[in-house]
Amino acid sequence: RDNCAVDDLEARFRAAVARARDQLAKKDPADDATARLLALLESRTAPAASAEAAPAHVTRFAVRDRDRTRFVKVTDIDWIEASGNYVVMHAGKENFVLRETLAAVEAQVSPKEFFRTNRSSLARLDRIREVEPAFNDEHVVVLTTGARLPLTRGVRELQERLKFA
């Protein structure tokens, strides 16, 4: 008697599995709730992935000035020069010292706004007035403030960057 019940259960189980397989085979993947959820999740994470590709750039720097902290807008900065593990930000007639390397600051500002003129300075592209030739095929970048920065990078690279700035 127990063998008949076990056989009956096995038959019912096999029939249920066969019905489930048939339903899964006939099911349209577009109607599948899981597929719809995955598509929704994929569409929701796509903008985040593109945001990672283009890192956000700072709009201002917090600079210690004696007993207070001043905030310097990136748009106010004319050029930045390295001084060891510090940088000096030149903004009009004011200078601000920040304890960061030039490479770290360069990574934080937009490459559309700043150009590395040499190993120790970054110039804001919209503050560049002209490029003057110097001796031995070298050049000097002249800013609107009158500051003169040696240009060790290629002049063509700067010209290309200025076209799109």
PDB file of N, CA, C and O in Angstrom, residues 62-122:
ATOM      1  N   ALA A  62      38.732  75.053  -0.178  1.00  0.00           N
ATOM      2  CA  ALA A  62      38.772  75.576   1.192  1.00  0.00           C
ATOM      3  C   ALA A  62      40.239  75.794   1.554  1.00  0.00           C
ATOM      4  O   ALA A  62      41.031  74.850   1.564  1.00  0.00           O
ATOM      5  N   VAL A  63      40.588  77.050   1.847  1.00  0.00           N
ATOM      6  CA  VAL A  63      41.975  77.425   2.105  1.00  0.00           C
ATOM      7  C   VAL A  63      42.077  78.014   3.503  1.00  0.00           C
ATOM      8  O   VAL A  63      41.334  78.936   3.847  1.00  0.00           O
ATOM      9  N   ARG A  64      43.003  77.462   4.313  1.00  0.00           N
ATOM     10  CA  ARG A  64      43.236  78.001   5.663  1.00  0.00           C
ATOM     11  C   ARG A  64      43.992  79.312   5.547  1.00  0.00           C
ATOM     12  O   ARG A  64      44.992  79.411   4.845  1.00  0.00           O
ATOM     13  N   ASP A  65      43.491  80.323   6.251  1.00  0.00           N
ATOM     14  CA  ASP A  65      44.125  81.640   6.261  1.00  0.00           C
ATOM     15  C   ASP A  65      44.180  82.095   7.709  1.00  0.00           C
ATOM     16  O   ASP A  65      43.207  82.617   8.232  1.00  0.00           O
ATOM     17  N   ARG A  66      45.304  81.834   8.336  1.00  0.00           N
ATOM     18  CA  ARG A  66      45.521  82.083   9.765  1.00  0.00           C
ATOM     19  C   ARG A  66      44.489  81.326  10.605  1.00  0.00           C
ATOM     20  O   ARG A  66      44.523  80.126  10.660  1.00  0.00           O
ATOM     21  N   ASP A  67      43.542  82.022  11.210  1.00  0.00           N
ATOM     22  CA  ASP A  67      42.590  81.358  12.103  1.00  0.00           C
ATOM     23  C   ASP A  67      41.234  81.112  11.453  1.00  0.00           C
ATOM     24  O   ASP A  67      40.276  80.744  12.115  1.00  0.00           O
ATOM     25  N   ARG A  68      41.136  81.299  10.151  1.00  0.00           N
ATOM     26  CA  ARG A  68      39.853  81.103   9.484  1.00  0.00           C
ATOM     27  C   ARG A  68      40.050  80.290   8.209  1.00  0.00           C
ATOM     28  O   ARG A  68      41.167  80.092   7.741  1.00  0.00           O
ATOM     29  N   THR A  69      38.948  79.870   7.636  1.00  0.00           N
ATOM     30  CA  THR A  69      38.971  79.134   6.382  1.00  0.00           C
ATOM     31  C   THR A  69      38.270  79.977   5.326  1.00  0.00           C
ATOM     32  O   THR A  69      37.140  80.401   5.527  1.00  0.00           O
ATOM     33  N   ARG A  70      38.952  80.198   4.225  1.00  0.00           N
ATOM     34  CA  ARG A  70      38.372  80.960   3.116  1.00  0.00           C
ATOM     35  C   ARG A  70      38.053  80.006   1.979  1.00  0.00           C
ATOM     36  O   ARG A  70      38.736  79.004   1.781  1.00  0.00           O
ATOM     37  N   PHE A  71      37.039  80.340   1.249  1.00  0.00           N
ATOM     38  CA  PHE A  71      36.643  79.529   0.108  1.00  0.00           C
ATOM     39  C   PHE A  71      36.950  80.298  -1.168  1.00  0.00           C
ATOM     40  O   PHE A  71      36.462  81.403  -1.376  1.00  0.00           O
ATOM     41  N   VAL A  72      37.782  79.689  -1.995  1.00  0.00           N
ATOM     42  CA  VAL A  72      38.223  80.317  -3.240  1.00  0.00           C
ATOM     43  C   VAL A  72      37.516  79.610  -4.392  1.00  0.00           C
ATOM     44  O   VAL A  72      37.660  78.400  -4.573  1.00  0.00           O
ATOM     45  N   LYS A  73      36.755  80.374  -5.159  1.00  0.00           N
ATOM     46  CA  LYS A  73      36.069  79.805  -6.320  1.00  0.00           C
ATOM     47  C   LYS A  73      37.088  79.472  -7.403  1.00  0.00           C
ATOM     48  O   LYS A  73      38.012  80.249  -7.648  1.00  0.00           O
ATOM     49  N   VAL A  74      36.904  78.358  -8.041  1.00  0.00           N
ATOM     50  CA  VAL A  74      37.805  77.949  -9.122  1.00  0.00           C
ATOM     51  C   VAL A  74      37.748  78.965 -10.254  1.00  0.00           C
ATOM     52  O   VAL A  74      38.761  79.246 -10.894  1.00  0.00           O
ATOM     53  N   THR A  75      36.590  79.569 -10.464  1.00  0.00           N
ATOM     54  CA  THR A  75      36.456  80.554 -11.538  1.00  0.00           C
ATOM     55  C   THR A  75      37.257  81.821 -11.266  1.00  0.00           C
ATOM     56  O   THR A  75      37.534  82.583 -12.188  1.00  0.00           O
ATOM     57  N   ASP A  76      37.638  82.066 -10.003  1.00  0.00           N
ATOM     58  CA  ASP A  76      38.434  83.251  -9.652  1.00  0.00           C
ATOM     59  C   ASP A  76      39.932  83.030  -9.817  1.00  0.00           C
ATOM     60  O   ASP A  76      40.704  83.980  -9.813  1.00  0.00           O
ATOM     61  N   ILE A  77      40.351  81.780  -9.955  1.00  0.00           N
ATOM     62  CA  ILE A  77      41.778  81.451 -10.014  1.00  0.00           C
ATOM     63  C   ILE A  77      42.318  81.725 -11.413  1.00  0.00           C
ATOM     64  O   ILE A  77      41.765  81.258 -12.407  1.00  0.00           O
ATOM     65  N   ASP A  78      43.424  82.501 -11.473  1.00  0.00           N
ATOM     66  CA  ASP A  78      44.077  82.789 -12.750  1.00  0.00           C
ATOM     67  C   ASP A  78      45.065  81.686 -13.113  1.00  0.00           C
ATOM     68  O   ASP A  78      45.087  81.214 -14.244  1.00  0.00           O
ATOM     69  N   TRP A  79      45.896  81.326 -12.148  1.00  0.00           N
ATOM     70  CA  TRP A  79      46.866  80.255 -12.365  1.00  0.00           C
ATOM     71  C   TRP A  79      47.291  79.683 -11.023  1.00  0.00           C
ATOM     72  O   TRP A  79      47.065  80.289  -9.979  1.00  0.00           O
ATOM     73  N   ILE A  80      47.889  78.497 -11.080  1.00  0.00           N
ATOM     74  CA  ILE A  80      48.295  77.777  -9.875  1.00  0.00           C
ATOM     75  C   ILE A  80      49.736  77.346 -10.063  1.00  0.00           C
ATOM     76  O   ILE A  80      50.101  76.810 -11.115  1.00  0.00           O
ATOM     77  N   GLU A  81      50.552  77.575  -9.033  1.00  0.00           N
ATOM     78  CA  GLU A  81      51.949  77.146  -9.121  1.00  0.00           C
ATOM     79  C   GLU A  81      52.289  76.206  -7.972  1.00  0.00           C
ATOM     80  O   GLU A  81      51.743  76.322  -6.871  1.00  0.00           O
ATOM     81  N   ALA A  82      53.183  75.282  -8.243  1.00  0.00           N
ATOM     82  CA  ALA A  82      53.630  74.320  -7.239  1.00  0.00           C
ATOM     83  C   ALA A  82      54.734  74.931  -6.403  1.00  0.00           C
ATOM     84  O   ALA A  82      55.557  75.696  -6.883  1.00  0.00           O
ATOM     85  N   SER A  83      54.716  74.540  -5.126  1.00  0.00           N
ATOM     86  CA  SER A  83      55.774  74.941  -4.205  1.00  0.00           C
ATOM     87  C   SER A  83      55.970  73.786  -3.239  1.00  0.00           C
ATOM     88  O   SER A  83      55.417  73.784  -2.139  1.00  0.00           O
ATOM     89  N   GLY A  84      56.698  72.778  -3.689  1.00  0.00           N
ATOM     90  CA  GLY A  84      56.879  71.567  -2.879  1.00  0.00           C
ATOM     91  C   GLY A  84      55.567  70.809  -2.781  1.00  0.00           C
ATOM     92  O   GLY A  84      54.927  70.518  -3.782  1.00  0.00           O
ATOM     93  N   ASN A  85      55.154  70.494  -1.546  1.00  0.00           N
ATOM     94  CA  ASN A  85      53.881  69.806  -1.330  1.00  0.00           C
ATOM     95  C   ASN A  85      52.730  70.791  -1.143  1.00  0.00           C
ATOM     96  O   ASN A  85      51.677  70.440  -0.633  1.00  0.00           O
ATOM     97  N   TYR A  86      52.948  72.024  -1.535  1.00  0.00           N
ATOM     98  CA  TYR A  86      51.926  73.061  -1.463  1.00  0.00           C
ATOM     99  C   TYR A  86      51.677  73.603  -2.862  1.00  0.00           C
ATOM    100  O   TYR A  86      52.490  73.411  -3.773  1.00  0.00           O
ATOM    101  N   VAL A  87      50.563  74.302  -3.016  1.00  0.00           N
ATOM    102  CA  VAL A  87      50.325  75.055  -4.235  1.00  0.00           C
ATOM    103  C   VAL A  87      49.952  76.480  -3.842  1.00  0.00           C
ATOM    104  O   VAL A  87      49.395  76.713  -2.766  1.00  0.00           O
ATOM    105  N   VAL A  88      50.299  77.397  -4.704  1.00  0.00           N
ATOM    106  CA  VAL A  88      49.906  78.791  -4.518  1.00  0.00           C
ATOM    107  C   VAL A  88      48.904  79.105  -5.624  1.00  0.00           C
ATOM    108  O   VAL A  88      49.221  78.984  -6.815  1.00  0.00           O
ATOM    109  N   MET A  89      47.695  79.477  -5.196  1.00  0.00           N
ATOM    110  CA  MET A  89      46.651  79.831  -6.149  1.00  0.00           C
ATOM    111  C   MET A  89      46.643  81.346  -6.306  1.00  0.00           C
ATOM    112  O   MET A  89      46.468  82.063  -5.328  1.00  0.00           O
ATOM    113  N   HIS A  90      46.823  81.793  -7.527  1.00  0.00           N
ATOM    114  CA  HIS A  90      46.833  83.223  -7.813  1.00  0.00           C
ATOM    115  C   HIS A  90      45.459  83.602  -8.342  1.00  0.00           C
ATOM    116  O   HIS A  90      45.041  83.141  -9.410  1.00  0.00           O
ATOM    117  N   ALA A  91      44.769  84.446  -7.591  1.00  0.00           N
ATOM    118  CA  ALA A  91      43.433  84.904  -7.972  1.00  0.00           C
ATOM    119  C   ALA A  91      43.417  86.424  -7.897  1.00  0.00           C
ATOM    120  O   ALA A  91      43.316  86.999  -6.806  1.00  0.00           O
ATOM    121  N   GLY A  92      43.573  87.056  -9.039  1.00  0.00           N
ATOM    122  CA  GLY A  92      43.659  88.517  -9.058  1.00  0.00           C
ATOM    123  C   GLY A  92      44.915  88.974  -8.336  1.00  0.00           C
ATOM    124  O   GLY A  92      46.018  88.520  -8.622  1.00  0.00           O
ATOM    125  N   LYS A  93      44.736  89.858  -7.353  1.00  0.00           N
ATOM    126  CA  LYS A  93      45.879  90.351  -6.585  1.00  0.00           C
ATOM    127  C   LYS A  93      46.146  89.525  -5.338  1.00  0.00           C
ATOM    128  O   LYS A  93      47.080  89.796  -4.603  1.00  0.00           O
ATOM    129  N   GLU A  94      45.319  88.517  -5.097  1.00  0.00           N
ATOM    130  CA  GLU A  94      45.469  87.688  -3.897  1.00  0.00           C
ATOM    131  C   GLU A  94      46.131  86.360  -4.239  1.00  0.00           C
ATOM    132  O   GLU A  94      45.963  85.829  -5.340  1.00  0.00           O
ATOM    133  N   ASN A  95      46.862  85.824  -3.262  1.00  0.00           N
ATOM    134  CA  ASN A  95      47.475  84.505  -3.367  1.00  0.00           C
ATOM    135  C   ASN A  95      46.988  83.656  -2.204  1.00  0.00           C
ATOM    136  O   ASN A  95      46.908  84.138  -1.077  1.00  0.00           O
ATOM    137  N   PHE A  96      46.682  82.398  -2.483  1.00  0.00           N
ATOM    138  CA  PHE A  96      46.205  81.486  -1.461  1.00  0.00           C
ATOM    139  C   PHE A  96      47.085  80.243  -1.471  1.00  0.00           C
ATOM    140  O   PHE A  96      47.352  79.680  -2.536  1.00  0.00           O
ATOM    141  N   VAL A  97      47.527  79.824  -0.299  1.00  0.00           N
ATOM    142  CA  VAL A  97      48.382  78.647  -0.185  1.00  0.00           C
ATOM    143  C   VAL A  97      47.531  77.477   0.283  1.00  0.00           C
ATOM    144  O   VAL A  97      46.783  77.588   1.266  1.00  0.00           O
ATOM    145  N   LEU A  98      47.663  76.370  -0.410  1.00  0.00           N
ATOM    146  CA  LEU A  98      46.898  75.165  -0.100  1.00  0.00           C
ATOM    147  C   LEU A  98      47.871  74.006   0.046  1.00  0.00           C
ATOM    148  O   LEU A  98      48.771  73.841  -0.786  1.00  0.00           O
ATOM    149  N   ARG A  99      47.693  73.213   1.069  1.00  0.00           N
ATOM    150  CA  ARG A  99      48.597  72.087   1.306  1.00  0.00           C
ATOM    151  C   ARG A  99      48.140  70.868   0.512  1.00  0.00           C
ATOM    152  O   ARG A  99      47.518  69.953   1.034  1.00  0.00           O
ATOM    153  N   GLU A 100      48.422  70.911  -0.764  1.00  0.00           N
ATOM    154  CA  GLU A 100      48.174  69.797  -1.681  1.00  0.00           C
ATOM    155  C   GLU A 100      49.213  69.883  -2.786  1.00  0.00           C
ATOM    156  O   GLU A 100      49.755  70.954  -3.053  1.00  0.00           O
ATOM    157  N   THR A 101      49.455  68.780  -3.443  1.00  0.00           N
ATOM    158  CA  THR A 101      50.396  68.800  -4.562  1.00  0.00           C
ATOM    159  C   THR A 101      49.695  69.336  -5.803  1.00  0.00           C
ATOM    160  O   THR A 101      48.463  69.326  -5.893  1.00  0.00           O
ATOM    161  N   LEU A 102      50.478  69.773  -6.758  1.00  0.00           N
ATOM    162  CA  LEU A 102      49.907  70.284  -7.999  1.00  0.00           C
ATOM    163  C   LEU A 102      49.154  69.181  -8.739  1.00  0.00           C
ATOM    164  O   LEU A 102      48.094  69.435  -9.315  1.00  0.00           O
ATOM    165  N   ALA A 103      49.673  67.978  -8.699  1.00  0.00           N
ATOM    166  CA  ALA A 103      48.996  66.856  -9.359  1.00  0.00           C
ATOM    167  C   ALA A 103      47.628  66.596  -8.732  1.00  0.00           C
ATOM    168  O   ALA A 103      46.654  66.312  -9.443  1.00  0.00           O
ATOM    169  N   ALA A 104      47.527  66.695  -7.406  1.00  0.00           N
ATOM    170  CA  ALA A 104      46.244  66.481  -6.730  1.00  0.00           C
ATOM    171  C   ALA A 104      45.245  67.573  -7.090  1.00  0.00           C
ATOM    172  O   ALA A 104      44.064  67.300  -7.319  1.00  0.00           O
ATOM    173  N   VAL A 105      45.722  68.808  -7.167  1.00  0.00           N
ATOM    174  CA  VAL A 105      44.838  69.919  -7.545  1.00  0.00           C
ATOM    175  C   VAL A 105      44.414  69.773  -9.005  1.00  0.00           C
ATOM    176  O   VAL A 105      43.253  69.989  -9.345  1.00  0.00           O
ATOM    177  N   GLU A 106      45.350  69.381  -9.856  1.00  0.00           N
ATOM    178  CA  GLU A 106      45.034  69.207 -11.276  1.00  0.00           C
ATOM    179  C   GLU A 106      43.948  68.149 -11.468  1.00  0.00           C
ATOM    180  O   GLU A 106      43.084  68.286 -12.341  1.00  0.00           O
ATOM    181  N   ALA A 107      43.965  67.108 -10.664  1.00  0.00           N
ATOM    182  CA  ALA A 107      42.949  66.058 -10.760  1.00  0.00           C
ATOM    183  C   ALA A 107      41.577  66.560 -10.312  1.00  0.00           C
ATOM    184  O   ALA A 107      40.558  65.998 -10.702  1.00  0.00           O
ATOM    185  N   GLN A 108      41.538  67.602  -9.504  1.00  0.00           N
ATOM    186  CA  GLN A 108      40.272  68.113  -8.974  1.00  0.00           C
ATOM    187  C   GLN A 108      39.623  69.172  -9.861  1.00  0.00           C
ATOM    188  O   GLN A 108      38.427  69.405  -9.768  1.00  0.00           O
ATOM    189  N   VAL A 109      40.404  69.837 -10.699  1.00  0.00           N
ATOM    190  CA  VAL A 109      39.856  70.884 -11.561  1.00  0.00           C
ATOM    191  C   VAL A 109      39.561  70.310 -12.948  1.00  0.00           C
ATOM    192  O   VAL A 109      40.111  69.288 -13.339  1.00  0.00           O
ATOM    193  N   SER A 110      38.699  70.978 -13.667  1.00  0.00           N
ATOM    194  CA  SER A 110      38.303  70.508 -14.990  1.00  0.00           C
ATOM    195  C   SER A 110      39.419  70.727 -16.009  1.00  0.00           C
ATOM    196  O   SER A 110      39.960  71.829 -16.110  1.00  0.00           O
ATOM    197  N   PRO A 111      39.731  69.708 -16.793  1.00  0.00           N
ATOM    198  CA  PRO A 111      40.736  69.892 -17.840  1.00  0.00           C
ATOM    199  C   PRO A 111      40.241  70.820 -18.949  1.00  0.00           C
ATOM    200  O   PRO A 111      41.028  71.299 -19.756  1.00  0.00           O
ATOM    201  N   LYS A 112      38.950  71.101 -18.977  1.00  0.00           N
ATOM    202  CA  LYS A 112      38.414  72.059 -19.940  1.00  0.00           C
ATOM    203  C   LYS A 112      38.704  73.492 -19.504  1.00  0.00           C
ATOM    204  O   LYS A 112      38.586  74.413 -20.290  1.00  0.00           O
ATOM    205  N   GLU A 113      39.048  73.670 -18.221  1.00  0.00           N
ATOM    206  CA  GLU A 113      39.298  75.008 -17.693  1.00  0.00           C
ATOM    207  C   GLU A 113      40.781  75.308 -17.468  1.00  0.00           C
ATOM    208  O   GLU A 113      41.181  76.465 -17.519  1.00  0.00           O
ATOM    209  N   PHE A 114      41.584  74.279 -17.173  1.00  0.00           N
ATOM    210  CA  PHE A 114      42.990  74.495 -16.832  1.00  0.00           C
ATOM    211  C   PHE A 114      43.901  73.694 -17.748  1.00  0.00           C
ATOM    212  O   PHE A 114      43.547  72.619 -18.217  1.00  0.00           O
ATOM    213  N   PHE A 115      45.100  74.248 -17.966  1.00  0.00           N
ATOM    214  CA  PHE A 115      46.093  73.607 -18.817  1.00  0.00           C
ATOM    215  C   PHE A 115      47.431  73.592 -18.092  1.00  0.00           C
ATOM    216  O   PHE A 115      47.850  74.601 -17.522  1.00  0.00           O
ATOM    217  N   ARG A 116      48.103  72.456 -18.108  1.00  0.00           N
ATOM    218  CA  ARG A 116      49.409  72.315 -17.461  1.00  0.00           C
ATOM    219  C   ARG A 116      50.455  72.904 -18.397  1.00  0.00           C
ATOM    220  O   ARG A 116      50.786  72.324 -19.424  1.00  0.00           O
ATOM    221  N   THR A 117      50.969  74.067 -18.066  1.00  0.00           N
ATOM    222  CA  THR A 117      51.942  74.732 -18.938  1.00  0.00           C
ATOM    223  C   THR A 117      53.340  74.151 -18.780  1.00  0.00           C
ATOM    224  O   THR A 117      54.115  74.133 -19.727  1.00  0.00           O
ATOM    225  N   ASN A 118      53.662  73.713 -17.554  1.00  0.00           N
ATOM    226  CA  ASN A 118      54.969  73.099 -17.281  1.00  0.00           C
ATOM    227  C   ASN A 118      54.840  72.258 -16.025  1.00  0.00           C
ATOM    228  O   ASN A 118      53.730  72.091 -15.490  1.00  0.00           O
ATOM    229  N   ARG A 119      55.940  71.729 -15.533  1.00  0.00           N
ATOM    230  CA  ARG A 119      55.896  70.838 -14.366  1.00  0.00           C
ATOM    231  C   ARG A 119      55.347  71.510 -13.122  1.00  0.00           C
ATOM    232  O   ARG A 119      54.850  70.844 -12.218  1.00  0.00           O
ATOM    233  N   SER A 120      55.444  72.826 -13.052  1.00  0.00           N
ATOM    234  CA  SER A 120      55.087  73.484 -11.798  1.00  0.00           C
ATOM    235  C   SER A 120      53.966  74.516 -11.910  1.00  0.00           C
ATOM    236  O   SER A 120      53.775  75.306 -10.994  1.00  0.00           O
ATOM    237  N   SER A 121      53.221  74.513 -13.010  1.00  0.00           N
ATOM    238  CA  SER A 121      52.116  75.472 -13.069  1.00  0.00           C
ATOM    239  C   SER A 121      50.964  75.021 -13.954  1.00  0.00           C
ATOM    240  O   SER A 121      51.156  74.317 -14.949  1.00  0.00           O
ATOM    241  N   LEU A 122      49.789  75.465 -13.540  1.00  0.00           N
ATOM    242  CA  LEU A 122      48.550  75.282 -14.295  1.00  0.00           C
ATOM    243  C   LEU A 122      48.019  76.670 -14.617  1.00  0.00           C
ATOM    244  O   LEU A 122      47.987  77.539 -13.745  1.00  0.00           O
TER     245      LEU A 122
END
